[in-house]
């Protein structure tokens, strides 16, 4: 382009004296001067072209380098990282049946969780979460004279602050979506089974945190096959149903014998009956097969202690568990109502066994629970205030070793728990990401136990208000907690 322009310019300048020669004699000196000027301009032009070619070559090298890095950048950008940090302090005071007082005036804990999401293909996505949860000043279990806290095992790791400050795998699973072009999916791995609905209401979250309802608060490995659809009428919204399977205990390689034990497995249905905006109706029903009397703990000393108290590890029967929850929001008022049912189906080893009876209890025992709550949001000042109450019957069994309380799962309580709380969104400036949120949570819980053994299916649930049952507990040198009060304050940041 530049060379063509130069040729045309030279031809035009040569044409000028030729046109003038038609009327006058040629001026040789003037022509020579113009040719010299044109030659100088041509040299400058060639120099400029050479400089531009050097710049172009440098830019091409940079672009080639960017092209080489682009694939790596694309791979890195597929992985999304986000997480949360919580520092919490608890005050706890409890009274036992015999009148003793248990107290911890301040128990501080830190919890850090790192989430990740990445697509392998258009329809296959991995989700994971690592978690660290520890007590201030301890890298091991802290003192617990109430004996309410289970030692660390597969069903409460990352959920109980009695371990060290290591990062553990809390969740890790793969979803295969849109199978065959249908609204069907398959998921397998370490399941998202903690802090399910309606836990997000009191935890200050904006969305559902897990698949199962909170009566099932048990981290486990398993799989799910689901299908979703729309009901048609707009008011009914959408629905999803899932078949779920998981393993609660792996028996390992054993010699076949009459005293060998089987795997403990979960299997059942999880159904989002209806989801429309803030309205949500959910039902789950599952069976725990070949339940063990106690799991495999991380510490060998804990295993030895349980073996000395309860004998060898054994399968003791099945447990059928069903629960449902309805949630909605009207204006600034969030509310929910849920209920649970459990039925123990023991084998010859028995469940809810009375040590004084002399024989295992092989009867099916039925348990019930009710859980309700509300939260009012005052968005103008970033404040939320809420209240909850739950009640459990004598034989109620909640599958909730992965609860978010410090000492005892409130939803496993055989009795009642009352809770008041407030959540305040801190004025910390503009959010840097869509995950960002900072708030404090202040709450009070009051526990009233009517029966012993909340969360356990082994020993008979003694009536704490019955003089005869109290005498039996005293004879067995057992002094369970009868009532407790807990105050908690958290500082939480999501990023």
PDB file of C-alpha atoms in Angstrom, residues 10 118 166 187 298 302 359 445:
ATOM      1  CA  UNK A  10       6.456  10.276  -8.023  1.00  0.00           C
ATOM      2  CA  UNK A 118     -15.553 -26.596  38.260  1.00  0.00           C
ATOM      3  CA  UNK A 166      -6.361 -29.586  59.792  1.00  0.00           C
ATOM      4  CA  UNK A 187     -24.692 -37.252  41.665  1.00  0.00           C
ATOM      5  CA  UNK A 298     -11.025 -41.816  64.765  1.00  0.00           C
ATOM      6  CA  UNK A 302     -12.494 -43.979  72.088  1.00  0.00           C
ATOM      7  CA  UNK A 359     -33.271 -58.946  78.066  1.00  0.00           C
ATOM      8  CA  UNK A 445     -31.059 -21.545  73.667  1.00  0.00           C
TER       9      UNK A 445
END
